[in-house]
PDB file of C-alpha atoms in Angstrom:
ATOM      1  CA  GLN A1401     -11.589 -16.498   3.441  1.00 85.00           C
ATOM      2  CA  ALA A1402      -9.405 -13.042   3.535  1.00 90.00           C
ATOM      3  CA  GLN A1403      -9.479 -11.319   0.633  1.00 95.00           C
ATOM      4  CA  VAL A1404      -7.780  -7.788  -0.363  1.00 97.00           C
ATOM      5  CA  ALA A1405      -9.103  -5.984  -2.924  1.00 98.00           C
ATOM      6  CA  GLU A1406      -7.632  -2.583  -4.056  1.00 98.00           C
ATOM      7  CA  SER A1407      -9.366   0.493  -6.060  1.00 98.00           C
ATOM      8  CA  GLY A1408      -8.557   3.535  -7.029  1.00 98.00           C
ATOM      9  CA  GLY A1409      -5.582   3.505  -9.569  1.00 97.00           C
ATOM     10  CA  GLY A1410      -5.700   5.240 -13.087  1.00 97.00           C
ATOM     11  CA  SER A1411      -3.680   7.455 -15.746  1.00 98.00           C
ATOM     12  CA  VAL A1412      -3.356  11.277 -14.561  1.00 98.00           C
ATOM     13  CA  GLN A1413      -0.914  13.734 -15.566  1.00 98.00           C
ATOM     14  CA  PRO A1414       2.222  15.171 -13.710  1.00 98.00           C
ATOM     15  CA  GLY A1415       1.535  16.814 -10.530  1.00 97.00           C
ATOM     16  CA  GLU A1416      -2.312  15.230 -10.401  1.00 98.00           C
ATOM     17  CA  SER A1417      -3.398  13.190  -7.312  1.00 98.00           C
ATOM     18  CA  LEU A1418      -5.113   9.676  -6.949  1.00 98.00           C
ATOM     19  CA  ARG A1419      -6.167   7.872  -3.820  1.00 98.00           C
ATOM     20  CA  LEU A1420      -6.079   4.296  -3.120  1.00 98.00           C
ATOM     21  CA  ALA A1421      -8.154   2.107  -1.242  1.00 98.00           C
ATOM     22  CA  CYS A1422      -7.470  -1.299  -0.102  1.00 98.00           C
ATOM     23  CA  VAL A1423     -10.838  -3.147   1.310  1.00 98.00           C
ATOM     24  CA  VAL A1424     -10.192  -6.400   3.458  1.00 97.00           C
ATOM     25  CA  THR A1425     -12.765  -8.962   4.151  1.00 96.00           C
ATOM     26  CA  GLY A1426     -12.596 -11.940   6.598  1.00 95.00           C
ATOM     27  CA  TYR A1427     -11.075 -10.330   9.746  1.00 94.00           C
ATOM     28  CA  LYS A1428     -10.629  -6.770  10.959  1.00 94.00           C
ATOM     29  CA  ILE A1429      -7.966  -4.202   9.984  1.00 94.00           C
ATOM     30  CA  ARG A1430      -7.529  -3.235  13.906  1.00 92.00           C
ATOM     31  CA  ALA A1431      -5.968  -5.954  14.776  1.00 87.00           C
ATOM     32  CA  THR A1432      -3.095  -6.400  12.298  1.00 91.00           C
ATOM     33  CA  CYS A1433      -0.532  -4.676   9.968  1.00 95.00           C
ATOM     34  CA  MET A1434      -0.858  -3.259   6.134  1.00 97.00           C
ATOM     35  CA  ALA A1435       1.058  -1.965   3.919  1.00 98.00           C
ATOM     36  CA  TRP A1436       1.216  -0.172   0.552  1.00 98.00           C
ATOM     37  CA  PHE A1437       4.143  -2.216  -1.655  1.00 98.00           C
ATOM     38  CA  TYR A1438       5.446  -0.155  -5.221  1.00 98.00           C
ATOM     39  CA  GLN A1439       5.724  -2.711  -8.080  1.00 98.00           C
ATOM     40  CA  ALA A1440       8.129  -1.070 -10.708  1.00 96.00           C
ATOM     41  CA  PRO A1441       6.749  -1.912 -14.649  1.00 94.00           C
ATOM     42  CA  GLY A1442       8.451  -4.793 -15.721  1.00 93.00           C
ATOM     43  CA  LYS A1443       9.381  -6.013 -12.004  1.00 95.00           C
ATOM     44  CA  ASP A1444       8.524  -9.125 -10.412  1.00 93.00           C
ATOM     45  CA  ALA A1445       6.295  -9.649  -7.428  1.00 91.00           C
ATOM     46  CA  GLY A1446       9.594 -10.397  -5.828  1.00 90.00           C
ATOM     47  CA  ASP A1447      11.316  -6.961  -6.671  1.00 94.00           C
ATOM     48  CA  ARG A1448       8.414  -5.153  -4.437  1.00 97.00           C
ATOM     49  CA  GLU A1449       9.156  -2.366  -2.589  1.00 97.00           C
ATOM     50  CA  GLY A1450       7.476  -1.192   0.691  1.00 97.00           C
ATOM     51  CA  VAL A1451       6.320   2.636   0.983  1.00 98.00           C
ATOM     52  CA  ALA A1452       4.132   2.932   3.070  1.00 98.00           C
ATOM     53  CA  ALA A1453       2.666   0.761   6.193  1.00 98.00           C
ATOM     54  CA  VAL A1454       0.711   1.055   9.505  1.00 97.00           C
ATOM     55  CA  ASP A1455       0.549  -1.299  12.801  1.00 92.00           C
ATOM     56  CA  SER A1456      -2.048  -2.761  14.591  1.00 89.00           C
ATOM     57  CA  THR A1457      -1.037   0.254  17.078  1.00 90.00           C
ATOM     58  CA  GLY A1458      -1.609   3.139  13.898  1.00 91.00           C
ATOM     59  CA  ASP A1459       2.204   3.403  13.772  1.00 95.00           C
ATOM     60  CA  ILE A1460       3.285   4.591  10.434  1.00 97.00           C
ATOM     61  CA  SER A1461       6.151   4.260   8.537  1.00 97.00           C
ATOM     62  CA  TYR A1462       7.089   5.576   5.409  1.00 98.00           C
ATOM     63  CA  SER A1463      10.178   4.985   2.482  1.00 97.00           C
ATOM     64  CA  ASP A1464      12.530   7.654   1.961  1.00 96.00           C
ATOM     65  CA  SER A1465      10.664   7.698  -1.593  1.00 94.00           C
ATOM     66  CA  VAL A1466       7.389   8.763  -0.511  1.00 96.00           C
ATOM     67  CA  LYS A1467       8.064  10.458   2.990  1.00 96.00           C
ATOM     68  CA  GLY A1468       6.392  13.963   3.113  1.00 96.00           C
ATOM     69  CA  ARG A1469       4.357  13.287  -0.246  1.00 97.00           C
ATOM     70  CA  PHE A1470       1.966  10.075   0.436  1.00 98.00           C
ATOM     71  CA  THR A1471      -0.415   9.597   3.318  1.00 98.00           C
ATOM     72  CA  ILE A1472      -1.548   5.843   4.605  1.00 98.00           C
ATOM     73  CA  SER A1473      -4.674   5.959   6.610  1.00 97.00           C
ATOM     74  CA  ARG A1474      -7.149   3.823   7.355  1.00 96.00           C
ATOM     75  CA  ASP A1475     -10.811   3.531   7.965  1.00 96.00           C
ATOM     76  CA  ILE A1476     -11.572   0.985  10.817  1.00 95.00           C
ATOM     77  CA  ALA A1477     -14.891   1.299  10.192  1.00 96.00           C
ATOM     78  CA  LYS A1478     -14.574   0.576   7.001  1.00 97.00           C
ATOM     79  CA  ASN A1479     -11.778  -1.955   7.316  1.00 97.00           C
ATOM     80  CA  THR A1480     -10.118   0.036   4.635  1.00 97.00           C
ATOM     81  CA  LEU A1481      -6.436   1.330   3.953  1.00 98.00           C
ATOM     82  CA  TYR A1482      -5.952   3.917   1.669  1.00 98.00           C
ATOM     83  CA  LEU A1483      -2.802   5.405   0.127  1.00 98.00           C
ATOM     84  CA  GLU A1484      -2.876   9.684  -0.496  1.00 98.00           C
ATOM     85  CA  MET A1485      -0.963  10.132  -3.564  1.00 98.00           C
ATOM     86  CA  PRO A1486      -0.464  13.694  -4.538  1.00 98.00           C
ATOM     87  CA  ASN A1487       1.580  15.894  -6.909  1.00 96.00           C
ATOM     88  CA  LEU A1488       2.396  12.465  -8.821  1.00 98.00           C
ATOM     89  CA  LYS A1489       5.357  12.397 -10.613  1.00 97.00           C
ATOM     90  CA  PRO A1490       6.386  10.191 -14.010  1.00 97.00           C
ATOM     91  CA  GLU A1491       8.617   7.589 -11.625  1.00 96.00           C
ATOM     92  CA  ASP A1492       5.184   7.022  -9.812  1.00 97.00           C
ATOM     93  CA  SER A1493       4.015   4.676 -12.210  1.00 98.00           C
ATOM     94  CA  GLY A1494       3.692   1.301 -11.397  1.00 98.00           C
ATOM     95  CA  THR A1495       1.729  -1.007  -9.502  1.00 98.00           C
ATOM     96  CA  TYR A1496       0.477  -0.680  -5.972  1.00 98.00           C
ATOM     97  CA  VAL A1497      -0.315  -3.952  -4.179  1.00 98.00           C
ATOM     98  CA  CYS A1498      -1.879  -3.632  -0.499  1.00 98.00           C
ATOM     99  CA  ALA A1499      -0.153  -6.173   1.691  1.00 98.00           C
ATOM    100  CA  ALA A1500      -2.233  -7.354   4.776  1.00 97.00           C
ATOM    101  CA  ARG A1501      -1.565  -9.485   7.979  1.00 95.00           C
ATOM    102  CA  CYS A1502       1.277 -10.024   9.544  1.00 90.00           C
ATOM    103  CA  ARG A1503       2.871 -13.403   9.076  1.00 87.00           C
ATOM    104  CA  ASN A1504       5.902 -12.379  11.547  1.00 82.00           C
ATOM    105  CA  ARG A1505       6.069  -8.909  13.427  1.00 81.00           C
ATOM    106  CA  LEU A1506       9.836  -9.272  13.829  1.00 88.00           C
ATOM    107  CA  VAL A1507      10.449  -8.833  10.347  1.00 90.00           C
ATOM    108  CA  SER A1508      11.020  -5.365   8.572  1.00 93.00           C
ATOM    109  CA  LYS A1509       7.638  -3.673   7.694  1.00 94.00           C
ATOM    110  CA  PHE A1510       9.054  -2.770   4.139  1.00 96.00           C
ATOM    111  CA  SER A1511       9.747  -6.720   3.581  1.00 94.00           C
ATOM    112  CA  VAL A1512       7.246  -8.876   1.391  1.00 95.00           C
ATOM    113  CA  ILE A1513       7.637 -11.868   3.681  1.00 94.00           C
ATOM    114  CA  ARG A1514       6.181 -10.237   6.441  1.00 94.00           C
ATOM    115  CA  TYR A1515       2.651  -9.936   5.297  1.00 96.00           C
ATOM    116  CA  ILE A1516       0.279 -12.958   4.588  1.00 96.00           C
ATOM    117  CA  ASP A1517      -2.539 -11.522   2.475  1.00 97.00           C
ATOM    118  CA  TRP A1518      -1.811  -9.957  -0.909  1.00 97.00           C
ATOM    119  CA  GLY A1519      -4.157  -7.434  -3.682  1.00 98.00           C
ATOM    120  CA  GLU A1520      -3.998  -8.129  -7.113  1.00 97.00           C
ATOM    121  CA  GLY A1521      -2.792  -4.211  -7.144  1.00 97.00           C
ATOM    122  CA  ALA A1522      -3.848  -1.169  -8.171  1.00 98.00           C
ATOM    123  CA  GLN A1523      -2.204   0.432 -11.916  1.00 98.00           C
ATOM    124  CA  VAL A1524      -0.617   4.008 -11.594  1.00 98.00           C
ATOM    125  CA  THR A1525       0.135   6.093 -14.815  1.00 98.00           C
ATOM    126  CA  VAL A1526       1.421   9.172 -14.674  1.00 98.00           C
ATOM    127  CA  GLN A1527       2.176  10.579 -18.421  1.00 96.00           C
ATOM    128  CA  SER A1528       2.001  14.249 -20.047  1.00 93.00           C
TER     129      SER A1528
END
């Protein structure tokens, strides 16, 4: 059975960095698409916002909110997706959720309905 599990969240001060990891078991990430979604405090799963995505060809996309700041990458050998988050700001606080395996490749990379498998999320808190 496929599983998606995030790690690397935590509480940091503004300007500090975090690296989130998403390990997938049950299939090879090389053959599918994946993404990171942001869920703001107090919001539910339907309000998740896609922030970074990579498809099976390695093509990468970022939302305007993180473009130039965050970096998504994948380690095929480790079957793991990463999100590098340097210079964090208080408004970056929330839950970052990993999504994997495309349900419909015609749907936007940042749409929640595109993905089949979801992790529980990694909590990120940025405060002084």
